JSON list of C-alpha atoms in Angstrom, two decimals:
[
{"chain": "A", "resi": 1, "resn": "MET", "atom": "CA", "xyz": [0.06, 0.07, 0.00]},
{"chain": "A", "resi": 2, "resn": "ASN", "atom": "CA", "xyz": [1.62, 3.35, -1.11]},
{"chain": "A", "resi": 3, "resn": "GLU", "atom": "CA", "xyz": [1.77, 6.43, 0.78]},
{"chain": "A", "resi": 4, "resn": "GLU", "atom": "CA", "xyz": [-0.89, 8.19, -1.09]},
{"chain": "A", "resi": 5, "resn": "THR", "atom": "CA", "xyz": [-3.20, 5.39, -0.55]},
{"chain": "A", "resi": 6, "resn": "VAL", "atom": "CA", "xyz": [-2.51, 5.57, 3.17]},
{"chain": "A", "resi": 7, "resn": "ARG", "atom": "CA", "xyz": [-2.97, 9.44, 3.37]},
{"chain": "A", "resi": 8, "resn": "SER", "atom": "CA", "xyz": [-6.59, 8.99, 1.40]},
{"chain": "A", "resi": 9, "resn": "ILE", "atom": "CA", "xyz": [-7.80, 5.88, 3.72]},
{"chain": "A", "resi": 10, "resn": "VAL", "atom": "CA", "xyz": [-6.70, 8.22, 6.96]},
{"chain": "A", "resi": 11, "resn": "ALA", "atom": "CA", "xyz": [-8.61, 11.28, 5.46]},
{"chain": "A", "resi": 12, "resn": "GLN", "atom": "CA", "xyz": [-11.75, 9.16, 4.99]},
{"chain": "A", "resi": 13, "resn": "VAL", "atom": "CA", "xyz": [-11.71, 7.85, 8.23]},
{"chain": "A", "resi": 14, "resn": "ILE", "atom": "CA", "xyz": [-11.31, 11.22, 9.71]},
{"chain": "A", "resi": 15, "resn": "GLU", "atom": "CA", "xyz": [-14.05, 12.75, 7.82]},
{"chain": "A", "resi": 16, "resn": "LYS", "atom": "CA", "xyz": [-16.34, 9.67, 8.70]},
{"chain": "A", "resi": 17, "resn": "PHE", "atom": "CA", "xyz": [-15.78, 10.37, 12.43]},
{"chain": "A", "resi": 18, "resn": "GLN", "atom": "CA", "xyz": [-16.28, 14.08, 11.98]},
{"chain": "A", "resi": 19, "resn": "ASN", "atom": "CA", "xyz": [-19.72, 13.54, 10.04]},
{"chain": "A", "resi": 20, "resn": "ILE", "atom": "CA", "xyz": [-20.70, 11.13, 12.87]},
{"chain": "A", "resi": 21, "resn": "ASN", "atom": "CA", "xyz": [-19.79, 13.77, 15.28]},
{"chain": "A", "resi": 22, "resn": "MET", "atom": "CA", "xyz": [-21.70, 16.64, 13.45]},
{"chain": "A", "resi": 23, "resn": "SER", "atom": "CA", "xyz": [-24.76, 14.42, 13.01]},
{"chain": "A", "resi": 24, "resn": "GLU", "atom": "CA", "xyz": [-25.28, 14.79, 16.75]},
{"chain": "A", "resi": 25, "resn": "LYS", "atom": "CA", "xyz": [-24.62, 18.38, 17.03]},
{"chain": "A", "resi": 26, "resn": "GLN", "atom": "CA", "xyz": [-23.64, 18.33, 20.79]},
{"chain": "A", "resi": 27, "resn": "VAL", "atom": "CA", "xyz": [-23.97, 21.37, 22.94]},
{"chain": "A", "resi": 28, "resn": "PRO", "atom": "CA", "xyz": [-23.05, 21.49, 26.53]},
{"chain": "A", "resi": 29, "resn": "ILE", "atom": "CA", "xyz": [-25.31, 22.59, 28.89]},
{"chain": "A", "resi": 30, "resn": "ALA", "atom": "CA", "xyz": [-24.93, 25.00, 32.30]},
{"chain": "A", "resi": 31, "resn": "VAL", "atom": "CA", "xyz": [-27.82, 25.50, 34.84]},
{"chain": "A", "resi": 32, "resn": "SER", "atom": "CA", "xyz": [-28.17, 29.17, 35.57]},
{"chain": "A", "resi": 33, "resn": "ALA", "atom": "CA", "xyz": [-29.25, 29.84, 39.18]},
{"chain": "A", "resi": 34, "resn": "ARG", "atom": "CA", "xyz": [-30.98, 33.26, 40.21]},
{"chain": "A", "resi": 35, "resn": "HIS", "atom": "CA", "xyz": [-28.78, 36.07, 39.88]},
{"chain": "A", "resi": 36, "resn": "VAL", "atom": "CA", "xyz": [-28.19, 39.83, 39.63]},
{"chain": "A", "resi": 37, "resn": "HIS", "atom": "CA", "xyz": [-26.51, 42.07, 37.15]},
{"chain": "A", "resi": 38, "resn": "LEU", "atom": "CA", "xyz": [-26.13, 45.51, 38.37]},
{"chain": "A", "resi": 39, "resn": "SER", "atom": "CA", "xyz": [-25.59, 49.16, 36.95]},
{"chain": "A", "resi": 40, "resn": "LYS", "atom": "CA", "xyz": [-22.60, 51.04, 38.56]},
{"chain": "A", "resi": 41, "resn": "GLU", "atom": "CA", "xyz": [-25.28, 53.71, 39.73]},
{"chain": "A", "resi": 42, "resn": "HIS", "atom": "CA", "xyz": [-27.26, 51.14, 41.58]},
{"chain": "A", "resi": 43, "resn": "MET", "atom": "CA", "xyz": [-24.09, 49.23, 42.90]},
{"chain": "A", "resi": 44, "resn": "GLN", "atom": "CA", "xyz": [-23.07, 52.53, 44.76]},
{"chain": "A", "resi": 45, "resn": "ILE", "atom": "CA", "xyz": [-26.72, 52.78, 46.16]},
{"chain": "A", "resi": 46, "resn": "LEU", "atom": "CA", "xyz": [-26.38, 49.07, 47.43]},
{"chain": "A", "resi": 47, "resn": "PHE", "atom": "CA", "xyz": [-22.73, 48.64, 48.65]},
{"chain": "A", "resi": 48, "resn": "GLY", "atom": "CA", "xyz": [-21.59, 52.44, 49.08]},
{"chain": "A", "resi": 49, "resn": "LYS", "atom": "CA", "xyz": [-19.66, 55.03, 47.10]},
{"chain": "A", "resi": 50, "resn": "ASP", "atom": "CA", "xyz": [-17.01, 53.91, 44.87]},
{"chain": "A", "resi": 51, "resn": "TYR", "atom": "CA", "xyz": [-17.41, 50.17, 45.44]},
{"chain": "A", "resi": 52, "resn": "GLU", "atom": "CA", "xyz": [-16.28, 47.38, 43.41]},
{"chain": "A", "resi": 53, "resn": "LEU", "atom": "CA", "xyz": [-17.35, 43.95, 42.93]},
{"chain": "A", "resi": 54, "resn": "THR", "atom": "CA", "xyz": [-14.74, 41.18, 44.27]},
{"chain": "A", "resi": 55, "resn": "LYS", "atom": "CA", "xyz": [-14.42, 38.17, 42.26]},
{"chain": "A", "resi": 56, "resn": "LYS", "atom": "CA", "xyz": [-15.47, 34.60, 43.93]},
{"chain": "A", "resi": 57, "resn": "ALA", "atom": "CA", "xyz": [-15.00, 32.69, 40.67]},
{"chain": "A", "resi": 58, "resn": "ASP", "atom": "CA", "xyz": [-14.82, 32.89, 36.67]},
{"chain": "A", "resi": 59, "resn": "LEU", "atom": "CA", "xyz": [-18.01, 31.82, 34.94]},
{"chain": "A", "resi": 60, "resn": "SER", "atom": "CA", "xyz": [-17.65, 29.70, 31.85]},
{"chain": "A", "resi": 61, "resn": "GLN", "atom": "CA", "xyz": [-18.34, 32.71, 29.77]},
{"chain": "A", "resi": 62, "resn": "PRO", "atom": "CA", "xyz": [-15.20, 34.92, 29.12]},
{"chain": "A", "resi": 63, "resn": "GLY", "atom": "CA", "xyz": [-14.96, 37.88, 31.20]},
{"chain": "A", "resi": 64, "resn": "GLN", "atom": "CA", "xyz": [-17.71, 37.01, 33.34]},
{"chain": "A", "resi": 65, "resn": "TYR", "atom": "CA", "xyz": [-17.65, 36.08, 37.18]},
{"chain": "A", "resi": 66, "resn": "ALA", "atom": "CA", "xyz": [-19.58, 35.31, 40.07]},
{"chain": "A", "resi": 67, "resn": "ALA", "atom": "CA", "xyz": [-18.84, 38.07, 42.79]},
{"chain": "A", "resi": 68, "resn": "ASN", "atom": "CA", "xyz": [-18.67, 37.36, 46.45]},
{"chain": "A", "resi": 69, "resn": "GLU", "atom": "CA", "xyz": [-21.50, 39.89, 46.93]},
{"chain": "A", "resi": 70, "resn": "THR", "atom": "CA", "xyz": [-24.90, 38.84, 47.65]},
{"chain": "A", "resi": 71, "resn": "LEU", "atom": "CA", "xyz": [-28.29, 40.77, 47.87]},
{"chain": "A", "resi": 72, "resn": "THR", "atom": "CA", "xyz": [-31.95, 40.27, 49.05]},
{"chain": "A", "resi": 73, "resn": "ILE", "atom": "CA", "xyz": [-34.65, 40.85, 46.56]},
{"chain": "A", "resi": 74, "resn": "ALA", "atom": "CA", "xyz": [-38.33, 41.39, 47.23]},
{"chain": "A", "resi": 75, "resn": "GLY", "atom": "CA", "xyz": [-41.67, 41.28, 45.58]},
{"chain": "A", "resi": 76, "resn": "ARG", "atom": "CA", "xyz": [-45.41, 41.68, 46.76]},
{"chain": "A", "resi": 77, "resn": "LYS", "atom": "CA", "xyz": [-45.51, 38.48, 48.51]},
{"chain": "A", "resi": 78, "resn": "GLY", "atom": "CA", "xyz": [-42.04, 37.49, 49.41]},
{"chain": "A", "resi": 79, "resn": "SER", "atom": "CA", "xyz": [-38.30, 38.07, 49.21]},
{"chain": "A", "resi": 80, "resn": "ILE", "atom": "CA", "xyz": [-35.28, 35.98, 48.58]},
{"chain": "A", "resi": 81, "resn": "GLU", "atom": "CA", "xyz": [-32.06, 36.25, 50.34]},
{"chain": "A", "resi": 82, "resn": "ARG", "atom": "CA", "xyz": [-28.46, 35.61, 49.25]},
{"chain": "A", "resi": 83, "resn": "VAL", "atom": "CA", "xyz": [-28.96, 36.34, 45.64]},
{"chain": "A", "resi": 84, "resn": "ARG", "atom": "CA", "xyz": [-25.73, 36.25, 43.73]},
{"chain": "A", "resi": 85, "resn": "VAL", "atom": "CA", "xyz": [-24.41, 39.20, 41.97]},
{"chain": "A", "resi": 86, "resn": "LEU", "atom": "CA", "xyz": [-22.36, 38.55, 38.61]},
{"chain": "A", "resi": 87, "resn": "GLY", "atom": "CA", "xyz": [-19.89, 40.84, 37.38]},
{"chain": "A", "resi": 88, "resn": "PRO", "atom": "CA", "xyz": [-18.67, 42.90, 35.67]},
{"chain": "A", "resi": 89, "resn": "VAL", "atom": "CA", "xyz": [-21.28, 45.71, 36.05]},
{"chain": "A", "resi": 90, "resn": "ARG", "atom": "CA", "xyz": [-23.61, 46.64, 33.22]},
{"chain": "A", "resi": 91, "resn": "SER", "atom": "CA", "xyz": [-25.27, 49.54, 31.74]},
{"chain": "A", "resi": 92, "resn": "SER", "atom": "CA", "xyz": [-28.80, 48.51, 33.35]},
{"chain": "A", "resi": 93, "resn": "THR", "atom": "CA", "xyz": [-29.54, 46.55, 36.15]},
{"chain": "A", "resi": 94, "resn": "GLN", "atom": "CA", "xyz": [-31.23, 42.89, 35.67]},
{"chain": "A", "resi": 95, "resn": "ILE", "atom": "CA", "xyz": [-32.22, 40.29, 37.74]},
{"chain": "A", "resi": 96, "resn": "GLU", "atom": "CA", "xyz": [-32.89, 36.77, 36.31]},
{"chain": "A", "resi": 97, "resn": "ILE", "atom": "CA", "xyz": [-35.11, 34.56, 38.31]},
{"chain": "A", "resi": 98, "resn": "SER", "atom": "CA", "xyz": [-37.11, 31.06, 37.89]},
{"chain": "A", "resi": 99, "resn": "GLN", "atom": "CA", "xyz": [-40.82, 30.72, 37.67]},
{"chain": "A", "resi": 100, "resn": "THR", "atom": "CA", "xyz": [-40.80, 28.95, 41.18]},
{"chain": "A", "resi": 101, "resn": "ASP", "atom": "CA", "xyz": [-38.84, 32.23, 42.54]},
{"chain": "A", "resi": 102, "resn": "ALA", "atom": "CA", "xyz": [-41.63, 34.50, 40.91]},
{"chain": "A", "resi": 103, "resn": "VAL", "atom": "CA", "xyz": [-44.64, 32.96, 42.45]},
{"chain": "A", "resi": 104, "resn": "LYS", "atom": "CA", "xyz": [-42.84, 33.04, 45.95]},
{"chain": "A", "resi": 105, "resn": "MET", "atom": "CA", "xyz": [-42.33, 36.81, 45.07]},
{"chain": "A", "resi": 106, "resn": "GLY", "atom": "CA", "xyz": [-45.89, 37.58, 43.69]},
{"chain": "A", "resi": 107, "resn": "TYR", "atom": "CA", "xyz": [-44.55, 38.76, 40.34]},
{"chain": "A", "resi": 108, "resn": "GLU", "atom": "CA", "xyz": [-45.34, 37.42, 36.92]},
{"chain": "A", "resi": 109, "resn": "PRO", "atom": "CA", "xyz": [-42.07, 38.61, 35.18]},
{"chain": "A", "resi": 110, "resn": "PRO", "atom": "CA", "xyz": [-41.88, 38.13, 31.15]},
{"chain": "A", "resi": 111, "resn": "VAL", "atom": "CA", "xyz": [-39.60, 35.46, 29.63]},
{"chain": "A", "resi": 112, "resn": "ARG", "atom": "CA", "xyz": [-36.93, 37.62, 28.10]},
{"chain": "A", "resi": 113, "resn": "GLN", "atom": "CA", "xyz": [-33.62, 37.44, 26.31]},
{"chain": "A", "resi": 114, "resn": "SER", "atom": "CA", "xyz": [-31.03, 39.01, 28.59]},
{"chain": "A", "resi": 115, "resn": "GLY", "atom": "CA", "xyz": [-30.90, 42.71, 28.22]},
{"chain": "A", "resi": 116, "resn": "GLU", "atom": "CA", "xyz": [-34.48, 43.15, 26.91]},
{"chain": "A", "resi": 117, "resn": "ILE", "atom": "CA", "xyz": [-35.87, 44.71, 30.15]},
{"chain": "A", "resi": 118, "resn": "LEU", "atom": "CA", "xyz": [-38.34, 47.18, 28.84]},
{"chain": "A", "resi": 119, "resn": "ASN", "atom": "CA", "xyz": [-41.78, 46.80, 30.48]},
{"chain": "A", "resi": 120, "resn": "SER", "atom": "CA", "xyz": [-40.53, 43.72, 32.38]},
{"chain": "A", "resi": 121, "resn": "SER", "atom": "CA", "xyz": [-41.56, 43.71, 36.08]},
{"chain": "A", "resi": 122, "resn": "PRO", "atom": "CA", "xyz": [-40.24, 45.88, 39.06]},
{"chain": "A", "resi": 123, "resn": "CYS", "atom": "CA", "xyz": [-38.38, 44.63, 42.26]},
{"chain": "A", "resi": 124, "resn": "VAL", "atom": "CA", "xyz": [-37.02, 45.89, 45.38]},
{"chain": "A", "resi": 125, "resn": "ILE", "atom": "CA", "xyz": [-33.34, 45.09, 45.98]},
{"chain": "A", "resi": 126, "resn": "PHE", "atom": "CA", "xyz": [-31.88, 45.50, 49.47]},
{"chain": "A", "resi": 127, "resn": "GLY", "atom": "CA", "xyz": [-27.94, 45.66, 49.88]},
{"chain": "A", "resi": 128, "resn": "PRO", "atom": "CA", "xyz": [-25.83, 46.29, 53.16]},
{"chain": "A", "resi": 129, "resn": "LYS", "atom": "CA", "xyz": [-25.44, 49.99, 52.54]},
{"chain": "A", "resi": 130, "resn": "GLY", "atom": "CA", "xyz": [-28.85, 50.69, 51.13]},
{"chain": "A", "resi": 131, "resn": "SER", "atom": "CA", "xyz": [-31.99, 49.72, 48.78]},
{"chain": "A", "resi": 132, "resn": "LEU", "atom": "CA", "xyz": [-33.77, 50.70, 45.94]},
{"chain": "A", "resi": 133, "resn": "HIS", "atom": "CA", "xyz": [-36.96, 50.02, 43.96]},
{"chain": "A", "resi": 134, "resn": "ILE", "atom": "CA", "xyz": [-36.43, 49.32, 40.16]},
{"chain": "A", "resi": 135, "resn": "GLU", "atom": "CA", "xyz": [-39.53, 49.85, 37.98]},
{"chain": "A", "resi": 136, "resn": "GLU", "atom": "CA", "xyz": [-38.39, 47.16, 35.57]},
{"chain": "A", "resi": 137, "resn": "GLY", "atom": "CA", "xyz": [-35.64, 44.66, 35.31]},
{"chain": "A", "resi": 138, "resn": "LEU", "atom": "CA", "xyz": [-36.79, 41.29, 36.89]},
{"chain": "A", "resi": 139, "resn": "ILE", "atom": "CA", "xyz": [-36.89, 38.65, 34.18]},
{"chain": "A", "resi": 140, "resn": "ILE", "atom": "CA", "xyz": [-37.06, 34.98, 33.78]},
{"chain": "A", "resi": 141, "resn": "ALA", "atom": "CA", "xyz": [-34.28, 34.42, 31.04]},
{"chain": "A", "resi": 142, "resn": "GLN", "atom": "CA", "xyz": [-35.25, 32.59, 27.90]},
{"chain": "A", "resi": 143, "resn": "ARG", "atom": "CA", "xyz": [-33.25, 29.66, 27.26]},
{"chain": "A", "resi": 144, "resn": "HIS", "atom": "CA", "xyz": [-30.40, 30.36, 25.06]},
{"chain": "A", "resi": 145, "resn": "ILE", "atom": "CA", "xyz": [-26.96, 29.28, 23.41]},
{"chain": "A", "resi": 146, "resn": "HIS", "atom": "CA", "xyz": [-24.00, 31.03, 23.38]},
{"chain": "A", "resi": 147, "resn": "MET", "atom": "CA", "xyz": [-21.88, 30.51, 20.35]},
{"chain": "A", "resi": 148, "resn": "ASN", "atom": "CA", "xyz": [-19.06, 32.01, 18.56]},
{"chain": "A", "resi": 149, "resn": "PRO", "atom": "CA", "xyz": [-19.21, 32.70, 14.79]},
{"chain": "A", "resi": 150, "resn": "GLU", "atom": "CA", "xyz": [-17.10, 29.44, 14.23]},
{"chain": "A", "resi": 151, "resn": "ASP", "atom": "CA", "xyz": [-19.48, 27.37, 16.27]},
{"chain": "A", "resi": 152, "resn": "ALA", "atom": "CA", "xyz": [-22.55, 28.93, 14.61]},
{"chain": "A", "resi": 153, "resn": "ASN", "atom": "CA", "xyz": [-21.11, 28.40, 10.92]},
{"chain": "A", "resi": 154, "resn": "LEU", "atom": "CA", "xyz": [-20.17, 24.67, 12.06]},
{"chain": "A", "resi": 155, "resn": "TYR", "atom": "CA", "xyz": [-23.77, 23.97, 13.38]},
{"chain": "A", "resi": 156, "resn": "GLY", "atom": "CA", "xyz": [-25.48, 25.82, 10.68]},
{"chain": "A", "resi": 157, "resn": "VAL", "atom": "CA", "xyz": [-27.23, 28.57, 12.82]},
{"chain": "A", "resi": 158, "resn": "SER", "atom": "CA", "xyz": [-27.19, 32.13, 12.89]},
{"chain": "A", "resi": 159, "resn": "ASP", "atom": "CA", "xyz": [-27.76, 34.91, 15.70]},
{"chain": "A", "resi": 160, "resn": "GLY", "atom": "CA", "xyz": [-31.39, 34.99, 16.68]},
{"chain": "A", "resi": 161, "resn": "ASP", "atom": "CA", "xyz": [-32.29, 31.85, 15.15]},
{"chain": "A", "resi": 162, "resn": "LEU", "atom": "CA", "xyz": [-34.43, 29.27, 17.32]},
{"chain": "A", "resi": 163, "resn": "VAL", "atom": "CA", "xyz": [-33.67, 25.59, 17.46]},
{"chain": "A", "resi": 164, "resn": "THR", "atom": "CA", "xyz": [-34.87, 22.42, 19.25]},
{"chain": "A", "resi": 165, "resn": "ILE", "atom": "CA", "xyz": [-32.32, 20.73, 21.92]},
{"chain": "A", "resi": 166, "resn": "SER", "atom": "CA", "xyz": [-33.03, 16.96, 22.99]},
{"chain": "A", "resi": 167, "resn": "VAL", "atom": "CA", "xyz": [-31.69, 16.03, 26.16]},
{"chain": "A", "resi": 168, "resn": "LYS", "atom": "CA", "xyz": [-30.98, 12.21, 27.20]},
{"chain": "A", "resi": 169, "resn": "SER", "atom": "CA", "xyz": [-31.42, 12.17, 31.11]},
{"chain": "A", "resi": 170, "resn": "GLU", "atom": "CA", "xyz": [-33.19, 9.98, 33.57]},
{"chain": "A", "resi": 171, "resn": "ARG", "atom": "CA", "xyz": [-36.26, 12.17, 32.51]},
{"chain": "A", "resi": 172, "resn": "PRO", "atom": "CA", "xyz": [-35.72, 12.89, 28.84]},
{"chain": "A", "resi": 173, "resn": "ILE", "atom": "CA", "xyz": [-36.42, 16.06, 27.48]},
{"chain": "A", "resi": 174, "resn": "GLN", "atom": "CA", "xyz": [-36.89, 18.30, 24.19]},
{"chain": "A", "resi": 175, "resn": "PHE", "atom": "CA", "xyz": [-36.55, 22.01, 24.62]},
{"chain": "A", "resi": 176, "resn": "ASP", "atom": "CA", "xyz": [-38.01, 24.10, 21.87]},
{"chain": "A", "resi": 177, "resn": "GLN", "atom": "CA", "xyz": [-37.62, 27.78, 20.88]},
{"chain": "A", "resi": 178, "resn": "VAL", "atom": "CA", "xyz": [-33.98, 28.05, 22.37]},
{"chain": "A", "resi": 179, "resn": "LEU", "atom": "CA", "xyz": [-32.18, 31.06, 21.17]},
{"chain": "A", "resi": 180, "resn": "ILE", "atom": "CA", "xyz": [-29.19, 31.30, 19.46]},
{"chain": "A", "resi": 181, "resn": "ARG", "atom": "CA", "xyz": [-26.77, 34.14, 20.40]},
{"chain": "A", "resi": 182, "resn": "VAL", "atom": "CA", "xyz": [-23.45, 34.59, 18.40]},
{"chain": "A", "resi": 183, "resn": "SER", "atom": "CA", "xyz": [-20.59, 36.57, 19.68]},
{"chain": "A", "resi": 184, "resn": "ASP", "atom": "CA", "xyz": [-16.81, 36.59, 19.44]},
{"chain": "A", "resi": 185, "resn": "ARG", "atom": "CA", "xyz": [-17.10, 36.98, 23.07]},
{"chain": "A", "resi": 186, "resn": "TYR", "atom": "CA", "xyz": [-19.12, 33.48, 23.63]},
{"chain": "A", "resi": 187, "resn": "LYS", "atom": "CA", "xyz": [-18.33, 30.19, 24.56]},
{"chain": "A", "resi": 188, "resn": "LEU", "atom": "CA", "xyz": [-20.32, 27.08, 23.11]},
{"chain": "A", "resi": 189, "resn": "GLU", "atom": "CA", "xyz": [-22.71, 26.58, 26.04]},
{"chain": "A", "resi": 190, "resn": "MET", "atom": "CA", "xyz": [-26.62, 26.47, 26.58]},
{"chain": "A", "resi": 191, "resn": "HIS", "atom": "CA", "xyz": [-27.94, 27.96, 29.73]},
{"chain": "A", "resi": 192, "resn": "ILE", "atom": "CA", "xyz": [-31.40, 26.96, 31.18]},
{"chain": "A", "resi": 193, "resn": "ASP", "atom": "CA", "xyz": [-32.65, 28.15, 34.65]},
{"chain": "A", "resi": 194, "resn": "THR", "atom": "CA", "xyz": [-33.15, 25.80, 37.76]},
{"chain": "A", "resi": 195, "resn": "ASP", "atom": "CA", "xyz": [-36.84, 25.18, 37.29]},
{"chain": "A", "resi": 196, "resn": "GLU", "atom": "CA", "xyz": [-36.12, 23.61, 33.54]},
{"chain": "A", "resi": 197, "resn": "ALA", "atom": "CA", "xyz": [-32.88, 21.77, 34.99]},
{"chain": "A", "resi": 198, "resn": "ASN", "atom": "CA", "xyz": [-34.81, 20.00, 37.82]},
{"chain": "A", "resi": 199, "resn": "ALA", "atom": "CA", "xyz": [-37.64, 19.09, 35.50]},
{"chain": "A", "resi": 200, "resn": "ALA", "atom": "CA", "xyz": [-35.59, 17.31, 33.61]},
{"chain": "A", "resi": 201, "resn": "ALA", "atom": "CA", "xyz": [-32.66, 16.07, 36.14]},
{"chain": "A", "resi": 202, "resn": "ILE", "atom": "CA", "xyz": [-29.95, 17.74, 34.24]},
{"chain": "A", "resi": 203, "resn": "HIS", "atom": "CA", "xyz": [-27.05, 19.14, 35.72]},
{"chain": "A", "resi": 204, "resn": "THR", "atom": "CA", "xyz": [-24.31, 21.60, 34.68]},
{"chain": "A", "resi": 205, "resn": "GLY", "atom": "CA", "xyz": [-21.91, 19.56, 32.59]},
{"chain": "A", "resi": 206, "resn": "ASN", "atom": "CA", "xyz": [-24.72, 17.42, 30.64]},
{"chain": "A", "resi": 207, "resn": "SER", "atom": "CA", "xyz": [-25.04, 18.12, 27.01]},
{"chain": "A", "resi": 208, "resn": "GLY", "atom": "CA", "xyz": [-27.98, 18.26, 24.71]},
{"chain": "A", "resi": 209, "resn": "VAL", "atom": "CA", "xyz": [-28.24, 17.70, 20.79]},
{"chain": "A", "resi": 210, "resn": "LEU", "atom": "CA", "xyz": [-29.14, 20.32, 18.54]},
{"chain": "A", "resi": 211, "resn": "ILE", "atom": "CA", "xyz": [-31.78, 18.53, 16.40]},
{"chain": "A", "resi": 212, "resn": "LYS", "atom": "CA", "xyz": [-33.40, 21.09, 14.16]},
{"chain": "A", "resi": 213, "resn": "LYS", "atom": "CA", "xyz": [-33.39, 24.53, 13.37]},
{"chain": "A", "resi": 214, "resn": "GLY", "atom": "CA", "xyz": [-36.53, 26.61, 14.24]},
{"chain": "A", "resi": 215, "resn": "PHE", "atom": "CA", "xyz": [-37.33, 30.15, 12.93]},
{"chain": "A", "resi": 216, "resn": "LEU", "atom": "CA", "xyz": [-35.85, 33.56, 13.12]},
{"chain": "A", "resi": 217, "resn": "HIS", "atom": "CA", "xyz": [-36.25, 35.43, 16.26]},
{"chain": "A", "resi": 218, "resn": "ASN", "atom": "CA", "xyz": [-37.48, 38.45, 14.75]},
{"chain": "A", "resi": 219, "resn": "GLU", "atom": "CA", "xyz": [-39.62, 37.20, 12.41]}
]
């Protein structure tokens, strides 16, 4: 067997395994617990003038981290303590909770993409140095997948697409209308909240399979 034939066989084997891998477009999953993103202005109200967040641990998405700081959030019926603040600071304050949390607080926040807080639910936030009432900013985060452009090209999707993800677990489930978010700053990962994870016995580190492309988010 000559060298050219060997190279041809090796190339065919590699292509075969790549095709097998892409026939099941695996997406790692992370479970996102309730958390708060703060604006600089609101951070100083809650923690004091010129306060800076302190890092507890890096998150999977580049540049994002869990801070040591926690807050109490309150609604019409109840409150939730020790809600983790995530950094760095943002232009607007946003609080992401689960439906179970919403029932406890007495609110009906909309399911929204992160950053889309217009006409979302209000919330009261208590910090060690002060408190504030925000008129909007409380949401239930829409399940989504972070991808960089290379991932998106490989998986055949674009920013704003909605896809279906199938997850095999002790309680198999299919997630429809999963939003694709594409950026150079992202690492491949699907984010679901604790309610979604508990319903399907999913833990961070599990994975799902992208089984079909849905329709454009803005259609």
